[in-house]
Amino acid sequence: MKSFRPAIHGWLLLLPAAAFLALFTHYPAVATFWHSFFSTPKGNRPARFVGLMQYETMLDDPIFWIALGNNLVFAAATIPLSIVLAIVMALWVNEKIAGRGLLRLAYFTPTMLPMIAVANIWLFFYTPDYGLLDQIRGLFGLPAWNWLGSRDTALMCLIVVTVWKEAGFFMIFYLAALQQIPPDLGEAASIEGAGRWYFFRRVTFPLLMPTTLFVLINAVINAFRLVDHVVVMTRGGPDNTTSLLLFYIYEVGFKFWDIGYAASLTMVLLAVLGLVACLQFFYLDRRIHYQ
Amino acid sequence: MSRIVVSDIVKDWGGTRAVDRIGFVAEAGRLLVLLGPSGCGKSTTLRLIAGLEEATAGRIEIGGRDVTRLPPAERRIAMVFQSYALFPHLSVAENIVFGLRVRRVDAAERARRLKRVAELVGLAGLLERKPAQLSGGQRQRVALGRAIIAEAPVCLMDEPLSNLDAQLRHEMRSEIRALQRRIGMTMIYVTHDQTEAMTMADHVILMREGRIEQQGTPEDLYTRPASAFAARFLGTPPMNLIALDSVRPHLPPVASEGALLLGVRPERVTLVASGVPALVEAVEYLGADTVIQCRIADQPFAARVPGHAPVGVGDRVALAWDAAEQHLFRKDGGARVESAPPERTGKRPAANAR
Ligand SMILES: Nc1ncnc2c1ncn2[C@@H]1O[C@H](COP(=O)(O)OP(=O)(O)OP(=O)(O)O)[C@@H](O)[C@H]1O
Ligand SMILES: [Mg+2]
């Protein structure tokens, strides 16, 4: 009987947060799952049960496959790049260098800016002729280039913007983790003759693994959740080369008003994210040392 | 072999001087102890020798090589940190062979040395554990194992036993000493525990506020403390120091000038029928002997007598000691004063008077 009371206490304390989570996260997810088996209501035709038809449509939808492919490329590029950059920056600003407070702030600034502002800054960089990039190209006598309007470079441009924005954010987590590592480990290693790279590989990086897992999950979710930059910078163009999953869902749902199909696309996105999260937790988690 | 010569090293931290022109020699194959109260600069001195800090001035030589400006890796030393500094994600075995891997010692050799060292430090059954799964004493032995597997000619230790209980500390003390002798390494051992210094050292350096107060064998420091500070720092209970004038009437004449402190070790004091009168304040029975805390002319004074002493709190007792066991120190500064035989006073060589 006694042991119940703390449990009840705990549940009561969790209740408000749990209620809001259920209302705004769990219920919509379940509702979406439910809607994905129905047709989209149109005018006087109400939604009716269509089973897996929406999912069958998806298999034959070339734009869905393009968006999925784009998203995979986007994730495969942004995640490792931003993590590596974050670690490098964190190691750098963790050193005893003059003005490191300023440097930390500088690296963190992109994260503090609103997404739309970031997108606008980079729109200027990418502008043909007048943009920063083309002005630099001009110095070398190279012709103007339509960065965002070209099929070859549009997705790459989005990737650069995302890495630029995410790396500073992840750096903060790495910096916090680095400061948890006692300095005498480095001293012990230096007495044994370990170089900086060896020490990083054998000690620092393994000790950063819990942070890396956390950052990795965040990075994956962000990669599949990105929509703002696409809306502001390219609107999925040219020729769907920058259409990412969430942007496609947004178009299907709120431009073509095909609610049923959007629901089934959302389920696919959720499934992808769930799968990745499971993999990370159950596979990586076992190989990580927690202090 | 690896003699360590430290000459006039100085370390400034911003405005404060942690180490102030220290110089000493650690003979090859010997165990030298850096002893002193907290904050006196022991760790800083050790870290300067290890190369973890850069000396503001001075010179350090290891095995005849000037290493003052060399990085730690090139000084061919091993070190045991006060905090052990074990790699938390690596097993005991991997912690111990860390340095061998760095130096690319081949696997067979590594395994051979690991086996020997693990037996030496008594960790053979625990090699697969992580440091978090070990007791304090076991961790300390991992740190020790990591230091000795390198077979470096020099080993530096910074208060390696400070986190252990009395029993374990006693065991480890003799283990470290035996190991040091067997391998024949030159060891510099930092501690603030005078018992550790007395029992382990070949040579003791007593530090105070960044300077060397006295150095010599444990016996030198015990029998001829160079200052009141050194006298109080070694021995349990510490040496009694009282104003000479307060007991002068009860003693054979002592020739001296200026205000002096008289020092007598508690274990040299005996209970007698007539001698220096004292009032008993507390009696601590330790089994083999008894410490009697007294007051002489309102100054604390302890006597350590063998066995059980037939005195109680509030008793008036008489104490005596051999004149040869007396030490004299200046009241200001605490420097030692040699008690010259009376007939020689006044005939001092002119050079001393300056
Ligand atoms: N990194 C540092 N920056 C500034 N001052 C320091 C630093 N390290 C030590 N000091 C100062 O130098 C002096 C000597 O310190 P040190 O660590 O050598 O003492 P210690 O003898 O080892 O003491 P303990 O027995 O407490 O370990 C102290 O006054 C300390 O405050
Ligand atoms: Mg210290």
XYZ file of C-alpha atoms and ligand atoms in Angstrom:
677
model
C 0.000 0.000 0.000
C 2.763 2.387 1.020
C 4.703 1.819 -2.178
C 1.682 2.972 -4.201
C 1.739 6.511 -2.923
C 4.932 7.702 -4.583
C 3.705 6.098 -7.810
C 0.406 7.963 -7.636
C 2.280 11.144 -6.877
C 4.467 10.575 -9.886
C 1.540 9.949 -12.174
C -0.285 13.024 -10.965
C 2.763 15.182 -11.588
C 3.131 13.781 -15.084
C -0.546 14.112 -15.887
C -0.704 17.687 -17.249
C 2.203 17.158 -19.618
C 0.917 13.729 -20.616
C -2.543 15.124 -21.324
C -1.220 17.788 -23.668
C 1.089 15.332 -25.366
C -1.833 12.995 -25.946
C -4.031 15.803 -27.241
C -1.534 17.361 -29.616
C 0.763 14.485 -30.548
C -0.622 11.026 -29.920
C -4.210 11.699 -30.923
C -3.270 13.415 -34.227
C -0.880 10.561 -35.031
C -3.549 7.944 -34.481
C -6.124 10.046 -36.344
C -3.759 10.421 -39.284
C -3.199 6.683 -39.315
C -7.002 6.236 -39.394
C -7.530 8.831 -42.150
C -4.913 7.198 -44.346
C -7.373 4.368 -45.021
C -10.066 6.723 -46.323
C -10.574 8.612 -49.524
C -10.460 12.390 -49.512
C -13.923 13.956 -49.076
C -14.803 16.143 -52.080
C -17.828 18.436 -52.245
C -20.892 16.263 -51.673
C -18.871 13.028 -51.667
C -17.958 12.101 -48.044
C -14.822 10.127 -47.172
C -15.209 6.392 -47.551
C -13.086 3.478 -46.519
C -10.637 2.525 -49.284
C -8.283 0.206 -47.442
C -4.713 0.361 -48.704
C -5.594 2.206 -51.873
C -3.786 5.410 -50.864
C -0.616 3.406 -50.255
C -0.956 1.699 -53.636
C -1.231 5.103 -55.283
C 1.929 6.115 -53.523
C 3.847 3.207 -55.033
C 2.975 4.506 -58.494
C 3.546 8.180 -57.658
C 6.861 9.261 -59.278
C 6.975 12.519 -57.312
C 6.772 10.608 -54.029
C 9.778 8.544 -55.057
C 11.680 11.636 -56.128
C 10.911 13.364 -52.809
C 11.948 10.276 -50.852
C 15.170 9.976 -52.870
C 15.916 13.679 -52.407
C 15.303 13.361 -48.710
C 17.653 10.400 -48.405
C 20.392 12.283 -50.260
C 19.693 15.318 -48.114
C 19.913 13.276 -44.882
C 22.990 11.364 -45.993
C 24.776 14.645 -46.673
C 23.604 16.934 -43.881
C 23.808 14.502 -40.952
C 27.451 13.449 -41.171
C 28.602 16.870 -42.339
C 26.931 18.792 -39.536
C 28.068 16.290 -36.896
C 31.673 16.293 -38.031
C 31.658 20.068 -38.255
C 30.061 20.334 -34.815
C 32.739 18.122 -33.259
C 35.540 20.031 -34.944
C 34.135 23.376 -33.832
C 33.542 22.116 -30.285
C 37.103 20.798 -30.001
C 38.352 24.100 -31.333
C 36.425 26.362 -28.966
C 37.152 24.027 -26.042
C 40.850 24.846 -26.327
C 42.362 27.576 -24.225
C 42.482 30.234 -26.929
C 42.082 33.968 -26.716
C 38.568 35.174 -27.424
C 36.982 31.757 -27.272
C 33.789 33.174 -25.739
C 33.308 35.286 -28.834
C 34.100 32.335 -31.074
C 31.537 30.141 -29.309
C 28.931 32.836 -29.769
C 29.838 33.234 -33.418
C 29.408 29.516 -34.065
C 26.115 29.458 -32.243
C 24.603 32.487 -34.003
C 23.169 30.623 -37.022
C 21.165 28.482 -34.601
C 19.635 31.487 -32.904
C 18.420 33.045 -36.147
C 14.873 32.226 -37.246
C 14.680 29.749 -40.121
C 13.145 32.302 -42.463
C 15.895 34.839 -41.756
C 18.512 32.183 -42.468
C 16.820 31.304 -45.720
C 16.745 34.959 -46.735
C 20.405 35.512 -45.964
C 21.322 32.557 -48.110
C 18.920 33.609 -50.850
C 21.063 36.687 -51.138
C 24.269 34.627 -51.240
C 22.854 32.484 -54.014
C 21.312 35.263 -56.138
C 22.654 35.094 -59.692
C 24.889 38.043 -60.673
C 24.488 40.130 -57.498
C 24.777 37.352 -54.884
C 27.867 36.901 -52.785
C 28.828 33.651 -54.476
C 28.585 35.072 -57.948
C 30.487 38.208 -56.970
C 33.305 35.953 -55.798
C 33.067 33.946 -59.024
C 33.234 37.256 -60.879
C 36.572 38.039 -59.286
C 37.963 34.970 -60.999
C 36.297 35.857 -64.270
C 33.758 33.060 -64.065
C 30.269 33.553 -65.498
C 27.181 33.973 -63.324
C 25.466 30.815 -62.146
C 21.850 30.335 -61.115
C 22.569 28.350 -57.980
C 19.017 27.690 -56.849
C 17.579 27.519 -60.342
C 19.853 24.801 -61.624
C 19.023 21.136 -61.287
C 22.643 20.321 -60.497
C 23.140 22.686 -57.598
C 19.753 23.400 -56.006
C 19.712 20.480 -53.554
C 23.355 21.037 -52.702
C 22.558 24.660 -51.863
C 19.867 23.551 -49.425
C 22.280 21.075 -47.871
C 24.868 23.800 -47.272
C 22.317 26.054 -45.582
C 21.136 23.251 -43.314
C 24.637 22.212 -42.288
C 25.481 25.840 -41.603
C 22.482 26.141 -39.334
C 22.661 22.805 -37.535
C 26.376 22.506 -36.823
C 26.400 25.361 -34.315
C 23.461 23.865 -32.473
C 25.083 20.448 -32.199
C 28.357 22.086 -31.221
C 26.775 23.273 -27.968
C 25.997 19.687 -26.965
C 29.479 18.520 -27.851
C 31.008 21.413 -25.979
C 29.042 20.511 -22.862
C 30.143 16.878 -23.206
C 33.787 17.823 -23.765
C 33.795 19.833 -20.581
C 32.651 16.745 -18.701
C 35.811 14.894 -19.699
C 38.362 15.296 -16.897
C 41.529 17.038 -18.122
C 43.747 14.494 -16.374
C 42.754 11.895 -18.979
C 44.483 14.023 -21.591
C 47.490 14.441 -19.336
C 47.735 10.721 -18.658
C 47.563 10.052 -22.391
C 50.184 12.665 -23.188
C 52.576 11.079 -20.708
C 52.015 7.753 -22.473
C 52.928 9.515 -25.690
C 49.517 9.600 -27.349
C 49.149 12.250 -30.024
C 46.089 14.457 -30.374
C 44.482 12.355 -33.061
C 45.145 9.100 -31.230
C 43.688 10.536 -28.040
C 40.633 11.744 -29.926
C 40.089 8.357 -31.547
C 40.677 6.203 -28.473
C 39.286 8.422 -25.711
C 37.458 11.609 -26.641
C 35.271 10.215 -29.387
C 34.126 7.134 -27.436
C 33.362 9.340 -24.455
C 31.306 11.609 -26.742
C 29.215 8.704 -28.017
C 26.180 9.342 -25.779
C 26.103 12.883 -27.133
C 26.558 11.634 -30.666
C 23.565 9.329 -30.317
C 21.448 12.177 -29.049
C 22.646 14.511 -31.783
C 22.204 11.816 -34.415
C 18.567 11.272 -33.517
C 17.967 15.000 -33.621
C 19.765 15.318 -36.926
C 17.739 12.521 -38.512
C 14.471 13.987 -37.323
C 15.482 17.429 -38.566
C 16.534 16.076 -41.938
C 13.103 14.571 -42.524
C 11.248 17.458 -40.999
C 12.760 20.303 -42.964
C 10.269 22.377 -44.862
C 10.846 26.097 -44.170
C 13.960 26.447 -46.268
C 12.348 24.667 -49.180
C 9.308 26.915 -49.032
C 11.346 30.106 -48.920
C 14.202 29.215 -51.218
C 13.046 26.858 -53.965
C 9.463 25.656 -53.490
C 10.617 22.218 -54.409
C 11.948 23.314 -57.783
C 13.489 23.219 -60.194
C 11.703 20.177 -61.508
C 11.157 18.672 -58.017
C 14.912 18.388 -57.435
C 14.543 19.969 -53.988
C 11.183 18.511 -53.048
C 11.601 16.832 -49.667
C 9.056 14.505 -48.044
C 7.486 17.005 -45.684
C 7.339 19.652 -48.376
C 5.590 17.174 -50.670
C 3.129 16.301 -47.901
C 2.490 20.004 -47.418
C 1.815 20.453 -51.119
C -0.464 17.430 -51.321
C -2.333 18.382 -48.164
C -2.645 22.122 -48.425
C -2.265 22.919 -52.107
C -4.036 19.999 -53.740
C -6.196 19.390 -50.633
C -5.836 15.615 -51.000
C -6.164 14.948 -47.249
C -6.350 11.175 -47.431
C -3.232 10.873 -49.557
C -1.375 13.382 -47.358
C -2.300 11.270 -44.338
C -0.844 8.140 -45.868
C 2.346 10.019 -46.874
C 2.627 11.250 -43.304
C 2.389 7.680 -42.056
C 5.298 6.714 -44.284
C 7.355 9.600 -42.899
C 6.499 8.579 -39.339
C 7.407 4.967 -40.086
C 10.791 5.989 -41.497
C 11.570 8.112 -38.455
C 10.357 5.433 -36.032
C 12.489 2.823 -37.700
C 15.608 4.984 -37.568
C 15.004 5.840 -33.920
C 14.603 2.141 -33.037
C 17.788 1.232 -34.873
C 19.716 3.897 -33.062
C 18.375 3.068 -29.647
C 18.595 -0.680 -29.792
C 21.725 -1.109 -31.853
C 23.937 1.868 -31.001
C 22.870 2.143 -27.408
C 24.416 -1.175 -26.532
C 27.782 -0.121 -27.864
C 27.983 3.148 -25.991
C 29.720 3.753 -22.703
C 27.655 5.855 -20.316
C 29.450 7.433 -17.400
C 70.504 5.137 -14.715
C 67.871 7.781 -14.261
C 68.958 10.380 -11.835
C 66.690 13.399 -11.692
C 68.285 16.759 -11.128
C 66.051 19.723 -10.501
C 67.841 23.049 -10.346
C 66.263 26.289 -9.198
C 62.878 25.795 -10.778
C 60.262 28.489 -10.445
C 56.585 28.378 -11.331
C 54.416 31.469 -11.290
C 50.658 31.332 -11.612
C 49.778 34.834 -12.648
C 50.807 36.800 -9.570
C 51.410 33.966 -7.123
C 54.586 31.938 -6.964
C 53.680 28.295 -6.400
C 57.233 26.981 -6.645
C 60.064 29.264 -5.601
C 63.581 28.243 -6.708
C 63.495 24.605 -5.741
C 66.479 22.372 -6.346
C 67.121 18.758 -5.421
C 68.515 15.505 -6.726
C 66.628 12.220 -6.870
C 69.231 9.482 -7.040
C 68.672 6.663 -9.499
C 66.712 3.721 -8.122
C 65.719 5.596 -4.996
C 62.408 6.741 -3.654
C 62.180 10.454 -2.993
C 59.199 11.874 -1.159
C 57.901 15.408 -1.585
C 56.206 16.173 1.688
C 54.360 19.242 2.846
C 51.052 20.751 3.852
C 48.250 21.399 1.393
C 49.014 24.092 -1.157
C 52.772 24.123 -0.617
C 53.510 23.335 -4.263
C 54.123 19.576 -4.239
C 51.814 18.766 -7.139
C 53.098 21.708 -9.111
C 56.695 20.507 -8.641
C 55.727 17.002 -9.755
C 53.841 18.303 -12.777
C 56.844 20.413 -13.735
C 59.009 17.295 -13.681
C 56.393 15.426 -15.721
C 56.224 18.243 -18.238
C 52.532 18.904 -17.693
C 53.368 22.468 -16.701
C 56.066 24.657 -18.111
C 58.603 26.049 -15.648
C 58.900 29.822 -15.421
C 62.615 29.406 -14.775
C 65.070 26.687 -13.890
C 66.272 23.419 -15.331
C 65.206 19.797 -15.074
C 67.429 16.875 -16.018
C 66.380 13.253 -16.221
C 69.054 10.630 -16.738
C 71.571 13.266 -17.770
C 69.284 14.765 -20.424
C 67.984 18.312 -20.200
C 64.213 17.832 -20.442
C 63.117 21.303 -19.331
C 61.495 22.104 -22.666
C 60.559 18.582 -23.769
C 56.917 17.453 -23.941
C 55.834 14.772 -21.407
C 55.982 11.970 -23.967
C 59.698 12.486 -24.519
C 60.705 12.437 -20.876
C 60.391 8.650 -20.520
C 58.409 8.775 -17.328
C 55.326 7.120 -15.936
C 52.903 8.879 -13.669
C 50.162 7.921 -11.252
C 47.626 10.692 -10.810
C 45.972 11.550 -7.549
C 42.636 11.072 -9.321
C 43.927 7.874 -11.027
C 42.917 9.294 -14.449
C 41.623 5.952 -15.725
C 39.834 5.861 -19.060
C 36.251 5.112 -18.001
C 35.183 3.414 -21.242
C 38.147 1.037 -21.419
C 38.518 -2.220 -19.535
C 41.169 -2.690 -16.881
C 43.350 -4.543 -19.377
C 43.000 -1.815 -22.006
C 43.721 0.861 -19.449
C 46.922 -0.874 -18.440
C 48.196 -1.459 -21.964
C 47.122 1.967 -23.248
C 50.684 3.238 -23.487
C 51.932 0.025 -25.119
C 49.315 0.402 -27.839
C 50.362 3.990 -28.384
C 53.924 2.822 -28.855
C 52.781 -0.047 -31.106
C 54.250 -2.811 -28.988
C 53.195 -6.033 -30.726
C 50.297 -8.073 -29.387
C 52.298 -11.003 -28.017
C 54.634 -8.761 -26.069
C 51.669 -6.758 -24.827
C 49.888 -9.848 -23.548
C 53.045 -11.111 -21.869
C 53.679 -7.872 -20.019
C 50.010 -7.457 -19.126
C 49.959 -10.887 -17.537
C 53.012 -10.158 -15.447
C 51.857 -6.711 -14.337
C 48.330 -7.932 -13.556
C 49.789 -10.514 -11.212
C 52.152 -8.021 -9.695
C 49.382 -5.603 -8.770
C 46.859 -8.346 -8.006
C 44.319 -7.601 -10.728
C 44.501 -10.864 -12.659
C 40.819 -11.699 -12.109
C 39.487 -8.244 -12.930
C 40.983 -7.499 -16.335
C 37.662 -7.352 -18.182
C 35.983 -4.951 -15.767
C 35.436 -1.268 -16.359
C 36.919 1.183 -13.837
C 33.440 2.046 -12.541
C 33.044 -1.575 -11.407
C 36.138 -1.469 -9.198
C 36.728 -0.391 -5.623
C 38.962 2.585 -4.878
C 41.912 0.389 -4.034
C 41.515 -1.681 -7.176
C 41.381 1.467 -9.319
C 44.507 2.677 -7.663
C 46.197 -0.574 -8.600
C 45.087 -0.173 -12.209
C 46.719 3.246 -12.231
C 49.813 1.693 -10.720
C 49.757 -1.102 -13.296
C 49.515 1.409 -16.119
C 52.533 3.207 -14.730
C 54.768 0.175 -14.272
C 53.956 -1.704 -17.469
C 55.757 1.012 -19.388
C 58.956 -0.036 -17.600
C 59.892 3.612 -17.609
C 62.943 4.305 -15.497
C 61.152 7.111 -13.671
C 57.795 6.968 -11.926
C 56.008 9.968 -10.469
C 53.156 9.551 -8.017
C 50.833 12.268 -6.758
C 49.214 11.251 -3.488
C 48.165 7.900 -4.916
C 46.893 6.571 -1.604
C 44.956 9.566 -0.346
C 41.562 8.053 -1.177
C 42.096 4.726 0.545
C 41.203 3.489 3.995
C 43.913 3.023 6.609
C 44.226 -0.733 6.145
C 44.513 -0.592 2.363
C 46.831 2.376 2.553
C 49.178 0.411 4.736
C 49.173 -2.541 2.339
C 49.653 -0.414 -0.763
C 52.469 1.494 0.876
C 54.571 -1.588 1.262
C 53.487 -2.912 -2.148
C 54.604 0.262 -3.910
C 57.863 0.312 -2.011
C 58.588 -3.341 -2.767
C 57.734 -2.834 -6.432
C 59.932 0.227 -6.706
C 62.853 -1.710 -5.232
C 62.274 -4.771 -7.406
C 62.076 -2.819 -10.656
C 64.735 -0.403 -9.531
C 62.933 2.686 -10.732
C 63.549 6.195 -9.591
C 60.404 7.324 -7.886
C 59.178 10.721 -6.798
C 56.266 10.355 -4.480
C 54.089 13.263 -3.360
C 52.238 13.115 -0.080
C 51.099 15.281 2.775
C 51.065 12.283 5.109
C 54.202 12.187 7.213
C 53.756 8.491 8.019
C 53.917 7.665 4.323
C 57.021 9.795 3.994
C 58.751 8.248 6.994
C 57.989 4.646 6.073
C 58.669 4.766 2.340
C 61.300 7.358 1.607
C 64.997 7.068 1.010
C 65.077 10.829 0.888
C 62.475 13.329 2.049
C 61.975 16.867 0.814
C 59.852 18.886 3.154
C 58.235 21.836 1.401
C 56.549 24.928 2.720
C 54.999 27.722 0.702
C 56.854 26.810 -2.467
C 60.278 26.435 -0.879
C 62.252 23.550 0.537
C 62.173 23.707 4.312
C 64.492 20.777 4.855
C 65.705 17.710 3.052
C 67.435 14.534 4.078
C 66.746 10.969 5.117
C 63.641 10.385 7.248
C 66.007 9.916 10.167
C 67.686 13.291 9.556
C 64.351 15.042 9.554
C 63.204 13.267 12.642
C 66.310 13.627 14.728
C 67.500 17.050 13.585
C 64.570 19.145 12.355
C 65.892 22.306 10.741
C 63.020 24.467 11.916
C 60.074 24.583 14.234
C 57.869 23.883 11.202
C 59.789 20.710 10.337
C 59.726 19.689 13.974
C 55.936 19.948 14.132
C 55.364 18.323 10.754
C 56.980 14.967 11.483
C 56.088 12.554 14.241
C 52.817 11.660 15.970
C 51.961 13.358 18.156
C 54.106 16.216 16.837
C 57.082 17.579 18.731
C 56.264 19.688 21.789
C 57.314 23.302 21.413
C 57.222 25.558 24.457
C 58.855 28.810 25.444
C 62.273 27.998 26.810
C 61.975 30.636 29.533
C 58.920 28.977 31.064
C 60.841 25.800 31.913
C 64.359 27.167 32.346
C 64.310 26.958 36.186
C 63.708 23.199 36.026
C 66.425 22.411 33.511
C 70.189 22.255 33.572
C 71.521 25.597 32.241
C 71.132 26.218 28.511
C 73.237 28.929 26.968
C 71.330 31.050 24.474
C 70.471 34.529 23.300
C 67.056 35.875 22.338
C 63.626 34.313 22.698
C 63.756 30.577 21.997
C 61.409 27.643 21.747
C 62.302 24.384 23.333
C 61.343 21.248 21.417
C 61.061 17.751 22.826
C 59.518 14.714 21.132
C 56.647 13.274 23.204
C 58.129 9.784 22.964
C 61.348 11.000 24.648
C 59.534 12.327 27.700
C 59.340 10.193 30.849
C 57.289 10.396 34.021
C 59.562 10.961 37.004
C 59.331 11.686 40.704
C 60.715 15.187 40.416
C 61.150 17.223 37.238
C 59.214 19.748 35.187
C 55.760 20.082 36.784
C 52.770 19.539 34.498
C 49.008 19.268 34.768
C 47.324 16.295 33.046
C 44.480 17.355 30.717
C 43.699 14.159 28.839
C 44.921 10.602 28.665
C 44.740 8.632 25.405
C 45.415 4.951 25.864
C 46.609 3.429 22.547
C 47.439 -0.086 23.708
C 51.161 -0.248 23.145
C 51.547 3.159 24.724
C 49.699 6.074 26.218
C 49.676 9.712 25.144
C 49.345 12.033 28.111
C 48.227 15.536 27.111
C 49.472 17.988 29.706
C 50.012 21.681 30.254
C 53.281 23.221 31.319
C 52.910 26.871 32.340
C 49.695 26.957 30.294
C 51.273 25.596 27.122
C 50.230 22.233 25.685
C 52.788 19.480 26.067
C 52.371 15.785 25.277
C 54.179 12.775 26.623
C 54.072 9.360 25.048
C 54.924 6.660 27.529
C 55.002 2.900 26.982
C 52.131 0.707 28.157
C 49.460 1.904 30.507
C 50.276 5.046 32.506
C 48.923 5.278 36.071
C 47.705 8.876 35.765
C 44.275 10.506 35.574
C 42.913 13.798 34.292
C 43.706 16.618 36.726
C 46.770 14.887 38.254
C 49.940 16.856 38.781
C 52.904 15.006 37.325
C 56.608 15.616 36.870
C 58.207 15.190 33.443
C 61.823 14.785 32.421
C 63.872 14.215 29.295
C 67.451 13.772 28.314
C 69.264 17.013 27.529
C 70.447 15.415 24.281
C 66.810 15.165 23.155
C 66.249 18.908 23.365
C 65.944 21.027 20.252
C 66.053 24.800 20.231
C 64.395 27.058 17.694
C 64.174 30.821 17.327
C 60.802 32.143 18.333
C 60.585 34.372 15.283
C 61.163 32.464 12.050
C 61.589 29.129 13.813
C 65.155 28.475 12.644
C 67.115 25.817 14.496
C 69.675 26.974 17.064
C 72.482 24.651 17.991
C 72.816 24.527 21.753
C 76.521 25.035 22.189
C 78.214 23.813 25.382
C 78.335 26.750 27.866
C 82.105 27.154 27.937
C 82.211 27.822 24.197
C 79.783 30.725 24.155
C 81.492 34.023 23.549
C 84.374 32.305 21.742
C 82.500 31.960 18.427
C 84.635 32.341 15.290
C 84.476 35.881 13.924
C 83.243 34.679 10.546
C 79.897 33.706 12.077
C 79.335 37.104 13.628
C 79.755 38.787 10.260
N 46.359 26.012 -12.332
C 46.632 26.854 -11.324
N 46.389 28.177 -11.441
C 46.677 29.031 -10.428
N 47.204 28.656 -9.255
C 47.467 27.358 -9.063
C 47.191 26.388 -10.073
N 47.566 25.175 -9.607
C 48.018 25.383 -8.361
N 47.972 26.690 -8.031
C 48.431 27.282 -6.750
O 49.753 26.888 -6.521
C 49.951 26.556 -5.160
C 50.512 25.144 -5.043
O 49.554 24.224 -5.490
P 49.808 22.668 -5.528
O 48.681 22.042 -6.240
O 51.161 22.399 -6.053
O 49.746 22.303 -3.986
P 49.958 20.891 -3.299
O 51.163 21.013 -2.459
O 49.939 19.799 -4.290
O 48.691 20.814 -2.346
P 47.734 19.555 -2.021
O 48.425 18.765 -0.961
O 46.512 20.227 -1.491
O 47.492 18.804 -3.286
C 48.610 26.730 -4.482
O 48.632 27.936 -3.778
C 47.610 26.768 -5.596
O 46.566 27.631 -5.277
Mg 48.502 18.203 -4.808
